[in-house]
PDB file of N, CA and C in Angstrom:
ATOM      1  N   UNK K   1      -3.884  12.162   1.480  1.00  0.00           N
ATOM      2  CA  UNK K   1      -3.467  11.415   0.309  1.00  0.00           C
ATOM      3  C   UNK K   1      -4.506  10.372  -0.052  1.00  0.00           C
ATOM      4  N   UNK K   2      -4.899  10.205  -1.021  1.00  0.00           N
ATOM      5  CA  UNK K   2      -5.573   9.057  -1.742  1.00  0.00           C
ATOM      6  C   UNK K   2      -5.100   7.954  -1.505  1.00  0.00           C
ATOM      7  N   UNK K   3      -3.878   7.564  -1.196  1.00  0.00           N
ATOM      8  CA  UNK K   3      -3.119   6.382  -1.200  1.00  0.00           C
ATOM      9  C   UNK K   3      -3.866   5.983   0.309  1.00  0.00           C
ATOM     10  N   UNK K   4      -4.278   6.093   1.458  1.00  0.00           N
ATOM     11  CA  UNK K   4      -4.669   6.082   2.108  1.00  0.00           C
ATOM     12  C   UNK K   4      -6.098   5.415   2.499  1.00  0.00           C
ATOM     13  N   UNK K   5      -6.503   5.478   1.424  1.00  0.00           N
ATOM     14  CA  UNK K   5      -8.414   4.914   0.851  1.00  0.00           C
ATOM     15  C   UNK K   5      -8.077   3.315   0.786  1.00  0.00           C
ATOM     16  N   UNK K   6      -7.147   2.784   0.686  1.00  0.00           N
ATOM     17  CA  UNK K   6      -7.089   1.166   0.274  1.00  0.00           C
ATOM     18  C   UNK K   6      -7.067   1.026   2.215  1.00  0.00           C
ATOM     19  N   UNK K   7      -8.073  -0.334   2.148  1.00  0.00           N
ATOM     20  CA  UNK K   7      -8.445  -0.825   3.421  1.00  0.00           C
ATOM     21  C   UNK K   7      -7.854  -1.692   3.619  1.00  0.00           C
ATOM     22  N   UNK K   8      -6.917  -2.535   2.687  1.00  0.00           N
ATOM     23  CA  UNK K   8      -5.936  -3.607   2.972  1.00  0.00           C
ATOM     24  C   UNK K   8      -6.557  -4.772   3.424  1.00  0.00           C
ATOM     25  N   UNK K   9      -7.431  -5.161   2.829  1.00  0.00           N
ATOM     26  CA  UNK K   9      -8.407  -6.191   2.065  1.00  0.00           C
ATOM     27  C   UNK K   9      -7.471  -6.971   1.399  1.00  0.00           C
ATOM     28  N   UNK K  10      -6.599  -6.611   0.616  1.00  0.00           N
ATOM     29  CA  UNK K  10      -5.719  -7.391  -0.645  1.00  0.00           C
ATOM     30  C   UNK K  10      -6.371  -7.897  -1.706  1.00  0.00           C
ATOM     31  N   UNK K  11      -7.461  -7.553  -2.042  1.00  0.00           N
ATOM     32  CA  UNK K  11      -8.043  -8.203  -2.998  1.00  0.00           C
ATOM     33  C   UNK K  11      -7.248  -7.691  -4.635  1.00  0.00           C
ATOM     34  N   UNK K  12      -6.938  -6.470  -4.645  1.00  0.00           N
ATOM     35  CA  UNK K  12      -5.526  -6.112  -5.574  1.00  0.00           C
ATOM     36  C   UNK K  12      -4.861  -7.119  -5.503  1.00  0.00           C
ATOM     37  N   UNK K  13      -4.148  -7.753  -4.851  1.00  0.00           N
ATOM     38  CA  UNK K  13      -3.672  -8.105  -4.766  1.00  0.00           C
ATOM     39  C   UNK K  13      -3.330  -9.971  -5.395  1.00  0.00           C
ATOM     40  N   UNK K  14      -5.083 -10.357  -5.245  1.00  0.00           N
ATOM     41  CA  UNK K  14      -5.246 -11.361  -6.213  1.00  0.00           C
ATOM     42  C   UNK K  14      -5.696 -11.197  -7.704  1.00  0.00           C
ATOM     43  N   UNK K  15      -6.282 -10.610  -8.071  1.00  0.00           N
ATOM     44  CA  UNK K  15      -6.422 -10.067  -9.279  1.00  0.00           C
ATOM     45  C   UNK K  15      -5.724  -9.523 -10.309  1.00  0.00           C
ATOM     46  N   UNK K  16      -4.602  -9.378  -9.407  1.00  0.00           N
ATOM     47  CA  UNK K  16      -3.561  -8.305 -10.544  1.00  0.00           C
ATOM     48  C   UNK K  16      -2.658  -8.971 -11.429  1.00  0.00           C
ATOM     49  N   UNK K  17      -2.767  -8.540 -12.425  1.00  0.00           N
ATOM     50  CA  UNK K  17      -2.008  -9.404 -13.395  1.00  0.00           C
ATOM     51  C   UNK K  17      -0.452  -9.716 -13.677  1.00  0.00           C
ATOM     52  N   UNK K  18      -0.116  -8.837 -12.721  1.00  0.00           N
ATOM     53  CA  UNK K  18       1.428  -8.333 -12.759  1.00  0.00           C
ATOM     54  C   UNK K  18       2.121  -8.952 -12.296  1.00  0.00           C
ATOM     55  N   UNK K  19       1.152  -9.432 -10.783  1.00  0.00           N
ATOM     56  CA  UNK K  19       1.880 -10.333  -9.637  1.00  0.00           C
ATOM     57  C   UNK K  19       2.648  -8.864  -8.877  1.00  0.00           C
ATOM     58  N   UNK K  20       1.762  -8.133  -8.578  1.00  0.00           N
ATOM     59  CA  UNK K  20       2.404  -6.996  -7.849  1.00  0.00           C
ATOM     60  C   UNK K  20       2.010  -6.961  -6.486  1.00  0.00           C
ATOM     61  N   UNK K  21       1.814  -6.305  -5.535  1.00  0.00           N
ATOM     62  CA  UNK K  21       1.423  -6.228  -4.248  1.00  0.00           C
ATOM     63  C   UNK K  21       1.531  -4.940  -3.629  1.00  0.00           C
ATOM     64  N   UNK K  22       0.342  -3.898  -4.591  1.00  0.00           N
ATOM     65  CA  UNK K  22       0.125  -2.698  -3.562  1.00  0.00           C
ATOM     66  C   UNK K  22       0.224  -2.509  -2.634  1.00  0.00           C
ATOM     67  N   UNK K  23      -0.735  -3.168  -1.802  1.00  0.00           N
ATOM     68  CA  UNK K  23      -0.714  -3.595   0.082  1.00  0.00           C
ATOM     69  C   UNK K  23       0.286  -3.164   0.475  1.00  0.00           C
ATOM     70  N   UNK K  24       1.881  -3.940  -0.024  1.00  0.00           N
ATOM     71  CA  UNK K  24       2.696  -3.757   0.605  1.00  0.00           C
ATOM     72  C   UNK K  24       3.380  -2.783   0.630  1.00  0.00           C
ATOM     73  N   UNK K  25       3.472  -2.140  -0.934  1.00  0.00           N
ATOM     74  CA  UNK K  25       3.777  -0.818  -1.549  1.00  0.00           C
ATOM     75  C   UNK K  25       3.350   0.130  -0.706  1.00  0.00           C
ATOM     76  N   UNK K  26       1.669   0.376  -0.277  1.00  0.00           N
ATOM     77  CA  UNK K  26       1.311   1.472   0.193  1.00  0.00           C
ATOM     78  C   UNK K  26       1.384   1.343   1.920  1.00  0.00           C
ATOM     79  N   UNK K  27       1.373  -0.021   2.273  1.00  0.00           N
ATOM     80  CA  UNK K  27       2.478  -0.184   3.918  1.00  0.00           C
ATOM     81  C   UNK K  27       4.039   0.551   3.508  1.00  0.00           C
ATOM     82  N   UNK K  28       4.629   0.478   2.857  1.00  0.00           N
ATOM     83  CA  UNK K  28       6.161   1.006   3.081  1.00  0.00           C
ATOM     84  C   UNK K  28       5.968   2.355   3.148  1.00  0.00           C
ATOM     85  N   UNK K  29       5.082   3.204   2.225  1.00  0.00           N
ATOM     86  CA  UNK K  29       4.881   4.267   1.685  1.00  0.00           C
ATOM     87  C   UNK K  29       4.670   4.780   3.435  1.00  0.00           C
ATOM     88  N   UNK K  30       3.705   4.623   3.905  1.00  0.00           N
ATOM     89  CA  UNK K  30       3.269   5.069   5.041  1.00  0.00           C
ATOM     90  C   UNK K  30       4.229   4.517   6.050  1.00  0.00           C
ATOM     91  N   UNK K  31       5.314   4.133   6.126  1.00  0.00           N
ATOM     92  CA  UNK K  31       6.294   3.866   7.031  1.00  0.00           C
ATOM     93  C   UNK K  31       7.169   4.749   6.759  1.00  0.00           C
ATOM     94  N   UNK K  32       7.541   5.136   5.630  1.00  0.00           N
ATOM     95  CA  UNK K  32       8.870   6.113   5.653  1.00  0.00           C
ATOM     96  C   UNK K  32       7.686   7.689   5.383  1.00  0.00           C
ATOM     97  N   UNK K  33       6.707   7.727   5.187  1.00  0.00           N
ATOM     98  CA  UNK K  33       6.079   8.767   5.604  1.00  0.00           C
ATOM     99  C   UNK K  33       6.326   9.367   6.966  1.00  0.00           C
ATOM    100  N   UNK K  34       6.374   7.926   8.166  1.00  0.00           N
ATOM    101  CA  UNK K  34       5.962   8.690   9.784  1.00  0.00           C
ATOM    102  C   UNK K  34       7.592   8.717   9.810  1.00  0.00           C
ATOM    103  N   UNK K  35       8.373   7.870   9.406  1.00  0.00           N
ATOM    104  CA  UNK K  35      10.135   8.325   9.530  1.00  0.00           C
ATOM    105  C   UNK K  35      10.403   9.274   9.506  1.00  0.00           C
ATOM    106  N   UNK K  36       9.445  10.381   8.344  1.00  0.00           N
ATOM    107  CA  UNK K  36      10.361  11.359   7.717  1.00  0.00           C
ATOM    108  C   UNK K  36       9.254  12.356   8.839  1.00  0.00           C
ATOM    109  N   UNK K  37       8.719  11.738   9.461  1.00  0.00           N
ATOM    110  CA  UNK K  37       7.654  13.321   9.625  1.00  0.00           C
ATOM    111  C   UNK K  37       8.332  13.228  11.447  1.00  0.00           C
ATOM    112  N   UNK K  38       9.194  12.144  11.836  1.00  0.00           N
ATOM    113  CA  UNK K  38       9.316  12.412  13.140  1.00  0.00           C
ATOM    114  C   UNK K  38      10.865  13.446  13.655  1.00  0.00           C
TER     115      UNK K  38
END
């Protein structure tokens, strides 16, 4: 997965205009990923 390429730097994370927080988005993502794969 592409989602995978972010090094979790957070620099998204200051920049973004939204006030969003990928980082954390693509941490959950990959938590219920290994949930579902065990």
């Amino acid at each position: 997965f592409k989602l995978f390429r972010c090094h979790t730097i957070m620099n998204c994370v200051e920049v973004c205009p939204k006030g969003l927080n990928p980082t954390r988005a693509i941490g959950r993502i990959k938590e219920l990923m290994l949930k579902c794969s065990l």
